[in-house]
Amino acid sequence: MLSGAGARARAGWQPLSLLLLLLLVLPEPGLSCPSPCRCWPDNRTVECSGRGLESVPAGIPGGTRVLDLSRNRLRRLEWPRGSGPTVRRRLEELDLSGNLVSELPGGEGEEEEEEAEDGGAWSGLGQLRRLRLDRNRLRYLSPGALGRLAALESLELGSNPLPALLDLTFRGLRRLGRLEVGGPQLGYLGPRLWEGLPALRLLTVTGGSLPAAPSALSLQPLANLSALRLLGLARVRRLPAGTFGPLAALRLLQLDGWSSLSELEEGSLRGPELLLRLSVTRCNLSSVPYRGLQSQPALRWLDLSHNPIRVIRAGMLRHVTRLEELRLVGAGLLAVQPEAFRGLLYFRLLDVTSNQLRSLPEKAFRSAAGLHSLGLGDNPLACDCRLHWVARRRRRLRFLGPAPACRTPEAHRGLRLDRPPPPGSFLCSRPRIRDKRPQRLSVREGRPVTFRCSADGNPPPDILWLNPRRQRLGAPTPGPFPLSGPALGRSRLLPDGGLEIASVRPQDAGIYRCVARNAGGNDTASATLRVRPLSPQELGVFRPAGRGGVRPGYPFDTQTLLVTTTMGFASFFSVVTVCFSLLFAWSRAKGPIKHNNIQVDFVPHGGGGGGGEGEDAKYNMKMV
């Protein structure tokens, strides 16, 4: 009996359980889902991405807030007949990216083709906040075409073949805060393009055909802009001073893909004095833009990746004292000089992954203890005493990207710096010049001379030369030291460490010193140079006697001597004759010469001779 009652009770619960299951599985009334789409009633989302649709599917539930129609074959936005107003009433996000849309109906001077029931494709979207139209085929965007979307906050129009954007294209979008626009074909921006966008905070422009950067005048309406990204301006060679002057609220500036930009001139970043993030990537900068950074004392994050920058020089970043992070990835970097980050009190992250660095000196940092993150992988590192500080601090460092590994010496090839080092690693040995015997060279003036110098050591030492005036004449390659001294332009450092001076001069004579140095110390050697001056015969003043010549030692041949002597005497007598003729003519014009008599009394000393005592002797003198 009990078993039969239990069976009947269980049989009675089965229909009730099935009903509850159906209630849980079936969507709410009004939330039916189109067959090619997936629906999530909880967040009112309908996802129809990548279904090959050529039109908006019918049956989209009313009250949908997010509609994803990306990666389909839609050529224009056409709502299903009869269900358009119901679908659009609460729609907040619409994704049409990756379709074939080539035009947007409506706009100034055009009448939108309105359907009787739903009033046009863009009407009724009063709550739409985000619209994605990137990666379509838009070739023209008429001014005011999206003006009906008054609540729009985010608009993405990137990667479209738009050749131009005209004035007031985005008129009516007063709540728009984020805008992405442009593509490889964009070559013109209207001077009043950005008017009517008071709420814009983030602007991304891709202009592969723009001949110049946006002017300061055109950017004036964007006084509230906080982030600006200018991408792919491959034709722009320079950034005029004051370009971003009107953007006082700018905090992030990204310049990417400007393949012709080789320098940031002084004043090119002047204006946004509180710029926090600066990214100049995939450009043609050959050095860190030290002059351009002088106007950015508040800068904290700097990215210069994928530029042909070879050296980070010492003390040149002193103007950005608040810098915290520097990224220079894939730049072909060869050296980071000691004290390169001197004065950077808050510096904590350095990423120099994928470069050509052999070492990274601890003295490059104000304090290595403040460094928290380091990207040093994919570099040909020489694991000697210069990198011992990295191995010593491996537990406190967060390594970015691939872990740094040794390339040399061969015994430690592949050794990772993020692991405990084996005994005998990270050692240095003092350089030793192989042949230190003094070199004494005597060279005729105008001839070349070569000094030899080669050294061994771990790491391989750098070699430079000092001239008799203690000026540096050469530097190892790569080296930031310029040539200097009297042999400037005539000296070069040879690959084996020797020094060659072409066409020596008397002032080059003296004692030269070869200096071999590495992290373990240095060694020196000397070489003495004596320069023999050229003789008169070598200077070409005297020539040996020939057929028409004179005796050796005589400066000219007979014919030259006779000609010059005759001309010299003729000139002298001509001048003398003219002078005397003029003097004679002048004297004749003045008449006879008058004679003046002057009487001089003379009293001889000693009172004796010639006359009586006390008698004065008188002389007469004629004066002409």
XYZ file of C-alpha atoms in Angstrom:
624
model
C 0.000 0.000 0.000
C 2.705 2.428 0.947
C 4.703 1.613 -2.118
C 1.669 2.142 -4.325
C 0.885 5.515 -2.717
C 4.467 6.630 -3.181
C 4.361 5.658 -6.834
C 1.160 7.641 -7.369
C 2.683 10.639 -5.601
C 5.759 10.478 -7.779
C 3.573 10.122 -10.867
C 1.688 13.272 -9.823
C 4.890 15.292 -9.441
C 6.206 14.463 -12.932
C 3.890 16.858 -14.868
C 4.596 19.616 -12.357
C 8.375 19.159 -12.732
C 8.093 19.211 -16.509
C 6.088 22.446 -16.335
C 8.651 24.115 -14.098
C 11.451 23.023 -16.453
C 9.628 24.514 -19.449
C 9.124 27.792 -17.601
C 12.841 27.998 -16.914
C 13.905 27.165 -20.463
C 11.395 29.167 -22.486
C 12.215 32.898 -22.916
C 10.048 35.571 -21.435
C 7.089 36.810 -23.478
C 8.310 39.358 -26.040
C 11.910 37.994 -25.902
C 11.770 35.429 -28.695
C 15.141 34.933 -30.413
C 15.777 34.900 -34.194
C 16.976 31.532 -35.473
C 20.453 32.676 -36.674
C 21.203 34.568 -33.428
C 21.861 33.903 -29.779
C 19.990 35.772 -27.071
C 20.669 36.462 -23.402
C 17.471 37.651 -21.734
C 19.249 38.598 -18.510
C 21.181 41.487 -20.078
C 18.866 41.976 -23.063
C 21.577 41.078 -25.589
C 21.113 39.640 -29.086
C 24.265 38.411 -30.821
C 24.120 37.718 -34.588
C 27.833 38.060 -35.407
C 29.381 36.221 -38.351
C 26.173 34.658 -39.688
C 26.424 35.875 -43.280
C 23.306 38.025 -42.880
C 22.381 40.450 -45.670
C 19.676 42.223 -43.648
C 18.579 42.651 -40.068
C 16.834 39.408 -39.066
C 13.181 39.438 -38.094
C 12.028 38.423 -34.657
C 14.435 40.476 -32.569
C 12.850 40.765 -29.125
C 11.387 44.098 -28.146
C 13.287 45.816 -25.379
C 16.727 44.614 -26.655
C 19.528 46.833 -25.370
C 22.569 45.363 -27.155
C 22.402 44.199 -30.783
C 25.532 42.699 -32.403
C 25.345 42.438 -36.204
C 29.106 42.521 -36.843
C 30.971 40.516 -39.504
C 27.990 40.027 -41.797
C 27.153 41.218 -45.338
C 24.807 44.104 -44.581
C 24.972 46.919 -47.169
C 22.675 49.294 -45.336
C 20.657 49.402 -42.153
C 17.101 48.264 -42.901
C 14.844 47.196 -40.063
C 12.283 44.389 -40.488
C 8.884 45.720 -41.523
C 6.552 46.215 -38.627
C 9.067 45.485 -35.855
C 11.464 48.414 -36.280
C 10.069 50.846 -33.673
C 9.698 48.062 -31.103
C 13.306 46.935 -31.547
C 14.862 50.412 -31.514
C 12.988 51.883 -28.595
C 15.447 50.753 -25.887
C 18.494 49.943 -27.991
C 21.685 51.276 -26.354
C 24.472 49.556 -28.337
C 24.500 48.705 -32.046
C 27.484 46.914 -33.638
C 27.654 47.030 -37.457
C 31.419 46.620 -37.769
C 32.901 44.430 -40.480
C 29.987 44.762 -42.923
C 29.567 46.238 -46.419
C 27.838 49.512 -45.513
C 28.856 52.117 -48.118
C 26.586 55.070 -47.296
C 24.594 56.587 -44.475
C 21.319 58.176 -45.619
C 20.233 61.598 -44.460
C 22.234 64.650 -43.653
C 22.229 68.299 -44.592
C 20.639 68.991 -47.990
C 19.248 65.439 -48.318
C 15.885 63.991 -47.549
C 15.986 60.696 -45.782
C 13.923 57.974 -47.375
C 11.509 57.289 -44.603
C 9.356 54.250 -44.374
C 5.796 54.830 -43.424
C 5.900 52.718 -40.327
C 9.236 53.306 -38.683
C 10.376 56.669 -40.016
C 13.795 55.779 -41.426
C 16.821 53.706 -40.429
C 18.250 56.102 -37.814
C 15.027 57.410 -36.327
C 13.712 56.089 -33.035
C 17.218 55.430 -31.643
C 16.869 58.053 -28.956
C 18.678 55.926 -26.337
C 21.540 54.685 -28.522
C 24.816 55.368 -26.733
C 27.341 53.348 -28.742
C 27.527 52.806 -32.511
C 30.195 50.778 -34.319
C 30.584 51.289 -38.068
C 34.309 50.516 -38.388
C 35.691 48.231 -41.095
C 32.942 49.011 -43.581
C 33.007 50.633 -47.035
C 31.973 54.182 -46.232
C 33.287 56.593 -48.882
C 31.279 59.630 -47.945
C 29.843 60.919 -44.697
C 27.502 63.838 -45.220
C 27.438 66.582 -42.576
C 24.761 65.865 -39.997
C 24.105 62.300 -41.199
C 24.152 61.071 -37.591
C 22.624 64.158 -36.067
C 19.475 62.265 -35.008
C 21.516 60.226 -32.497
C 21.528 62.929 -29.842
C 22.331 60.490 -26.990
C 25.351 58.954 -28.759
C 28.448 58.785 -26.531
C 30.766 56.521 -28.541
C 31.161 56.387 -32.339
C 33.637 54.146 -34.202
C 34.200 54.870 -37.901
C 37.771 53.661 -38.314
C 39.132 51.596 -41.219
C 36.733 53.044 -43.781
C 37.870 54.317 -47.232
C 36.838 57.895 -46.446
C 38.901 60.319 -48.568
C 37.733 63.430 -46.702
C 35.822 64.638 -43.667
C 34.002 67.918 -44.289
C 33.106 70.737 -41.926
C 30.424 70.054 -39.293
C 30.259 66.341 -40.146
C 29.454 65.475 -36.517
C 27.078 68.332 -35.842
C 24.368 67.468 -33.332
C 26.396 64.910 -31.360
C 26.828 67.112 -28.314
C 27.096 64.181 -25.915
C 29.724 62.340 -27.953
C 32.719 61.537 -25.733
C 34.656 58.981 -27.828
C 35.279 59.148 -31.568
C 37.389 56.966 -33.872
C 37.552 57.932 -37.540
C 39.710 57.609 -40.639
C 41.647 55.111 -42.668
C 44.492 54.765 -45.165
C 42.670 56.916 -47.762
C 41.866 59.869 -45.493
C 43.639 62.905 -46.954
C 41.591 65.956 -45.918
C 40.148 67.291 -42.656
C 37.840 70.289 -42.817
C 39.011 73.291 -40.758
C 35.673 73.274 -38.882
C 35.362 69.511 -38.637
C 35.506 69.325 -34.836
C 32.998 72.069 -34.086
C 29.934 71.050 -32.094
C 31.667 68.369 -29.990
C 31.977 69.961 -26.539
C 31.937 66.627 -24.658
C 34.615 64.873 -26.714
C 37.300 63.351 -24.481
C 38.970 60.667 -26.638
C 39.752 61.221 -30.341
C 41.461 58.731 -32.678
C 42.294 59.799 -36.239
C 43.893 57.509 -38.803
C 45.071 59.528 -41.796
C 47.277 57.568 -44.135
C 47.098 60.267 -46.843
C 47.095 63.423 -44.724
C 49.884 65.763 -45.953
C 50.273 67.503 -42.580
C 49.320 67.184 -38.945
C 46.073 68.839 -37.800
C 46.582 72.556 -37.286
C 46.305 74.266 -33.924
C 43.416 76.361 -35.257
C 41.344 73.322 -36.212
C 41.896 71.761 -32.756
C 40.664 74.803 -30.847
C 37.076 73.496 -30.359
C 38.476 70.439 -28.523
C 39.447 72.276 -25.357
C 38.155 69.400 -23.175
C 40.013 66.650 -25.047
C 42.026 64.437 -22.686
C 43.379 61.776 -25.103
C 44.469 62.204 -28.735
C 45.684 59.382 -30.981
C 47.017 60.268 -34.443
C 47.798 57.085 -36.343
C 49.416 56.265 -39.669
C 50.343 59.807 -40.801
C 53.136 58.368 -42.936
C 53.572 61.487 -45.105
C 54.092 63.951 -42.243
C 57.774 64.868 -41.810
C 57.600 67.420 -38.993
C 55.373 68.497 -36.158
C 55.068 72.301 -36.072
C 55.613 74.074 -32.773
C 52.400 74.798 -30.868
C 50.304 72.199 -32.708
C 48.714 71.002 -29.474
C 48.664 74.408 -27.811
C 44.832 74.658 -27.622
C 44.557 71.248 -25.879
C 45.174 72.406 -22.322
C 43.378 69.374 -20.842
C 45.335 66.800 -22.868
C 46.803 63.995 -20.762
C 47.562 61.293 -23.358
C 49.157 61.805 -26.782
C 49.935 58.945 -29.156
C 51.745 59.341 -32.480
C 52.024 55.973 -34.192
C 53.104 55.010 -37.689
C 54.561 58.392 -38.737
C 57.288 56.718 -40.783
C 58.683 60.045 -42.096
C 58.892 61.782 -38.706
C 62.583 61.908 -37.734
C 62.598 64.522 -34.951
C 60.395 66.225 -32.374
C 61.529 69.819 -32.501
C 61.746 72.039 -29.464
C 58.289 73.431 -28.788
C 56.471 70.776 -30.826
C 54.814 69.483 -27.628
C 54.392 72.879 -26.004
C 50.848 73.605 -24.807
C 49.534 70.653 -22.778
C 51.807 71.202 -19.766
C 50.238 68.355 -17.771
C 50.763 65.634 -20.377
C 51.118 62.330 -18.499
C 51.485 59.764 -21.286
C 53.425 60.181 -24.524
C 53.770 57.475 -27.144
C 55.825 58.039 -30.309
C 56.071 54.589 -31.857
C 56.902 53.149 -35.289
C 58.341 56.466 -36.447
C 61.818 57.401 -37.687
C 63.349 58.971 -34.575
C 67.117 58.403 -34.483
C 67.475 59.644 -30.895
C 65.368 60.222 -27.820
C 63.505 63.541 -28.376
C 65.258 65.352 -25.530
C 64.467 68.861 -26.819
C 60.798 68.093 -27.342
C 60.499 66.728 -23.794
C 61.776 69.923 -22.185
C 58.231 71.326 -22.043
C 56.760 68.239 -20.303
C 57.874 68.239 -16.653
C 54.839 66.189 -15.542
C 55.372 63.292 -17.972
C 55.176 59.869 -16.312
C 54.929 57.273 -19.090
C 57.037 57.417 -22.270
C 56.952 54.886 -25.114
C 59.463 55.201 -27.982
C 59.319 51.634 -29.248
C 60.200 50.651 -32.818
C 62.285 53.733 -33.627
C 65.921 53.490 -34.870
C 67.326 54.869 -31.594
C 70.878 53.689 -30.896
C 71.888 55.304 -27.588
C 70.218 56.641 -24.439
C 72.622 59.398 -23.419
C 73.651 60.376 -19.921
C 71.738 63.102 -18.086
C 69.563 64.104 -21.053
C 66.246 63.137 -19.410
C 66.704 65.518 -16.510
C 63.741 67.663 -17.636
C 61.202 64.876 -17.009
C 61.997 64.317 -13.355
C 58.670 62.573 -12.653
C 59.134 59.912 -15.337
C 58.136 56.477 -14.035
C 58.171 54.208 -17.093
C 60.183 54.097 -20.323
C 59.555 51.588 -23.084
C 61.965 51.276 -25.991
C 61.164 47.902 -27.537
C 62.517 46.756 -30.900
C 64.537 49.911 -31.521
C 68.000 48.540 -32.359
C 69.347 50.055 -29.122
C 73.114 49.548 -28.746
C 74.020 51.295 -25.484
C 72.562 52.818 -22.337
C 75.131 55.193 -20.925
C 75.894 55.446 -17.194
C 73.672 58.061 -15.496
C 71.208 57.895 -18.377
C 68.344 58.116 -15.853
C 70.028 60.471 -13.443
C 67.597 62.695 -11.557
C 64.522 60.502 -12.205
C 63.274 60.144 -8.638
C 60.268 57.913 -9.405
C 61.682 55.742 -12.181
C 60.501 52.152 -11.703
C 60.027 50.448 -15.106
C 62.374 50.017 -18.080
C 61.512 47.852 -21.063
C 64.302 47.499 -23.663
C 63.274 44.092 -24.982
C 64.372 43.025 -28.489
C 67.339 45.338 -28.978
C 71.104 44.919 -29.476
C 72.248 45.567 -25.913
C 75.265 43.660 -24.627
C 74.930 45.074 -21.135
C 72.968 47.444 -18.922
C 75.057 49.412 -16.389
C 73.743 49.683 -12.860
C 75.025 53.272 -12.795
C 72.457 54.190 -15.436
C 69.877 54.487 -12.637
C 69.725 56.953 -9.822
C 69.107 53.948 -7.581
C 68.694 50.418 -8.886
C 66.740 49.620 -5.720
C 63.832 51.701 -7.022
C 63.542 49.658 -10.236
C 60.612 47.228 -10.003
C 60.120 45.994 -13.579
C 62.729 45.268 -16.253
C 62.399 44.031 -19.834
C 65.819 42.865 -21.056
C 65.020 39.712 -23.022
C 65.951 39.079 -26.654
C 69.254 40.993 -26.386
C 72.783 39.626 -27.086
C 73.801 39.988 -23.441
C 77.395 39.496 -22.298
C 77.120 38.029 -18.802
C 80.037 39.570 -16.924
C 80.361 41.750 -13.852
C 78.344 44.543 -15.503
C 75.161 42.405 -15.276
C 75.843 40.912 -11.873
C 73.470 43.448 -10.321
C 70.560 42.033 -12.360
C 71.251 38.491 -11.173
C 71.647 39.764 -7.623
C 68.254 41.526 -7.684
C 66.371 38.844 -9.647
C 63.994 38.095 -6.728
C 62.898 41.738 -6.488
C 62.539 42.402 -10.206
C 59.535 41.611 -12.360
C 60.897 40.615 -15.763
C 58.819 41.801 -18.737
C 58.522 39.647 -21.839
C 61.012 36.802 -22.372
C 63.490 36.220 -19.584
C 66.953 37.726 -20.272
C 69.576 35.120 -21.195
C 73.343 35.199 -21.792
C 74.752 35.162 -25.315
C 78.414 35.369 -24.247
C 80.748 34.028 -22.899
C 80.271 30.664 -24.580
C 80.557 28.809 -21.254
C 77.398 30.524 -19.981
C 75.466 30.755 -23.234
C 71.730 30.397 -22.539
C 72.077 31.131 -18.819
C 68.917 32.923 -17.641
C 69.275 35.922 -15.380
C 66.073 35.154 -13.491
C 67.632 32.006 -12.025
C 70.461 31.498 -9.482
C 73.817 31.988 -11.243
C 76.377 29.137 -11.190
C 79.775 29.646 -9.515
C 82.335 31.476 -11.596
C 79.834 33.487 -13.619
C 79.502 37.258 -13.914
C 83.247 37.914 -13.595
C 85.431 40.585 -15.206
C 89.160 40.698 -15.921
C 91.255 43.838 -16.316
C 92.332 44.670 -19.910
C 95.854 43.835 -21.007
C 97.435 45.431 -24.067
C 99.219 42.721 -25.996
C 102.310 44.647 -27.059
C 103.243 47.556 -24.793
C 106.651 48.269 -26.294
C 106.864 52.021 -27.022
C 106.311 52.892 -30.650
C 108.579 55.551 -32.176
C 107.544 56.613 -35.652
C 109.120 59.242 -37.868
C 106.982 60.230 -40.834
C 107.440 62.768 -43.586
C 104.867 65.579 -43.520
C 101.810 64.788 -45.618
C 102.183 61.012 -45.350
C 99.802 58.719 -43.398
C 100.753 57.007 -40.154
C 99.274 54.042 -38.294
C 99.663 53.211 -34.585
C 98.961 49.682 -33.383
C 97.058 48.770 -30.215
C 95.124 45.609 -29.345
C 94.051 44.283 -25.962
C 92.465 41.279 -24.238
C 90.030 41.265 -21.344
C 86.612 40.201 -20.096
C 84.447 41.860 -21.244
C 86.322 42.763 -24.456
C 87.787 46.195 -23.775
C 86.953 49.409 -25.597
C 89.957 51.217 -27.070
C 90.402 54.942 -27.500
C 93.371 57.198 -28.231
C 94.565 60.450 -26.670
C 96.656 62.909 -28.662
C 99.584 64.921 -27.186
C 97.058 67.530 -25.991
C 95.032 64.860 -24.113
C 92.129 65.092 -26.544
C 90.182 62.003 -27.559
C 90.856 60.982 -31.138
C 88.784 57.855 -31.513
C 86.044 55.793 -29.929
C 84.952 52.173 -30.239
C 82.021 51.342 -32.443
C 79.336 51.950 -31.372
C 80.420 54.977 -29.423
C 78.902 58.346 -28.623
C 82.293 60.079 -28.408
C 83.131 62.459 -31.291
C 86.577 62.887 -32.768
C 88.436 65.971 -31.590
C 91.841 67.644 -31.652
C 94.127 68.819 -34.469
C 93.656 65.588 -36.393
C 89.884 66.072 -36.582
C 88.647 64.653 -39.869
C 91.978 62.929 -40.585
C 91.982 60.208 -37.923
C 89.962 57.027 -37.588
C 89.961 54.110 -35.201
C 90.706 50.796 -36.901
C 88.720 47.618 -36.122
C 91.736 46.057 -34.363
C 92.157 49.078 -32.062
C 94.854 50.861 -34.027
C 94.744 54.524 -34.992
C 95.319 55.889 -38.473
C 96.065 59.549 -39.218
C 96.005 60.569 -42.847
C 98.312 63.330 -44.100
C 100.152 64.177 -40.864
C 101.157 67.759 -40.121
C 103.902 69.230 -37.902
C 101.386 70.009 -35.143
C 100.526 66.290 -34.919
C 103.942 65.459 -33.470
C 104.150 64.267 -29.858
C 103.223 61.355 -27.596
C 99.982 59.455 -28.229
C 98.398 57.154 -25.665
C 96.267 54.081 -26.291
C 93.724 53.413 -23.508
C 92.022 49.999 -23.233
C 89.183 49.959 -20.694
C 86.342 47.744 -19.501
C 84.372 47.190 -16.320
C 87.426 45.540 -14.706
C 89.806 48.473 -15.188
C 92.065 49.907 -17.886
C 95.549 49.628 -19.405
C 97.599 52.139 -21.411
C 100.433 52.199 -23.926
C 102.272 55.059 -25.626
C 103.518 55.913 -29.111
C 105.762 58.804 -30.164
C 105.353 60.540 -33.482
C 107.979 62.751 -35.116
C 107.001 64.666 -38.237
C 109.799 65.550 -40.701
C 108.973 68.750 -42.588
C 109.181 68.808 -46.353
C 112.380 70.113 -48.008
C 112.243 72.992 -50.511
C 112.669 70.509 -53.346
C 109.668 68.461 -52.024
C 107.618 71.620 -51.681
C 108.209 72.265 -55.410
C 109.968 75.646 -54.990
C 113.267 74.495 -56.638
C 113.442 72.386 -59.722
C 116.473 70.603 -61.138
C 118.206 72.286 -64.062
C 116.969 71.321 -67.482
C 117.690 72.431 -71.000
C 116.378 75.962 -70.599
C 117.104 76.226 -66.892
C 119.774 77.726 -64.664
C 122.138 76.293 -62.119
C 120.578 74.292 -59.237
C 119.751 76.565 -56.320
C 118.740 79.446 -58.563
C 115.021 80.070 -58.115
C 114.092 80.847 -61.745
C 115.308 80.058 -65.222
C 117.154 82.707 -67.320
C 114.180 83.776 -69.402
C 111.945 84.315 -66.361
C 114.724 86.246 -64.574
C 115.311 88.609 -67.520
C 111.615 89.311 -68.010
C 110.909 90.039 -64.345
C 114.088 92.189 -63.970
C 113.273 94.290 -67.033
C 109.685 94.820 -65.948
C 110.779 95.727 -62.426
C 113.342 98.351 -63.507
C 110.981 99.820 -66.086
C 108.262 100.241 -63.492
C 110.665 101.856 -60.989
C 112.078 104.437 -63.470
C 108.581 105.254 -64.720
C 107.387 106.081 -61.220
C 110.508 108.150 -60.391
C 110.223 110.148 -63.639
C 106.585 110.957 -63.021
C 107.302 112.103 -59.459
C 110.176 114.426 -60.438
C 108.165 115.868 -63.318
C 105.312 116.729 -60.979
C 107.745 118.280 -58.443
C 109.418 120.365 -61.117
C 106.085 121.600 -62.476
C 104.926 122.529 -58.982
C 108.152 124.478 -58.207
C 107.899 126.426 -61.466
C 104.336 127.333 -60.697
C 105.343 128.760 -57.281
C 108.008 131.155 -58.722
C 111.576 131.834 -57.393
C 112.538 130.562 -53.977
C 112.829 133.182 -51.229
C 115.898 133.150 -48.938
C 115.595 134.007 -45.237
C 118.665 135.160 -43.208
C 118.803 134.063 -39.608
C 121.439 135.473 -37.180
C 122.491 133.182 -34.359
C 124.599 134.399 -31.392
C 127.095 131.839 -30.218
C 129.046 132.058 -26.963
C 131.928 129.516 -26.888
C 132.634 127.624 -23.687
C 135.796 128.247 -21.787
C 136.036 131.917 -22.888
C 138.952 131.288 -25.288
C 139.770 131.196 -28.978
C 139.001 133.174 -32.078
C 138.184 136.635 -30.647
C 138.708 139.018 -27.811
C 137.540 138.277 -24.310
C 133.852 138.701 -23.932
C 133.312 139.320 -27.661
C 130.395 137.415 -29.034
C 130.919 135.264 -32.092
C 128.259 135.831 -34.711
C 127.278 133.460 -37.482
C 124.971 134.003 -40.400
C 122.830 131.105 -41.769
C 120.760 130.991 -44.897
C 117.631 128.967 -44.620
C 115.791 127.755 -47.619
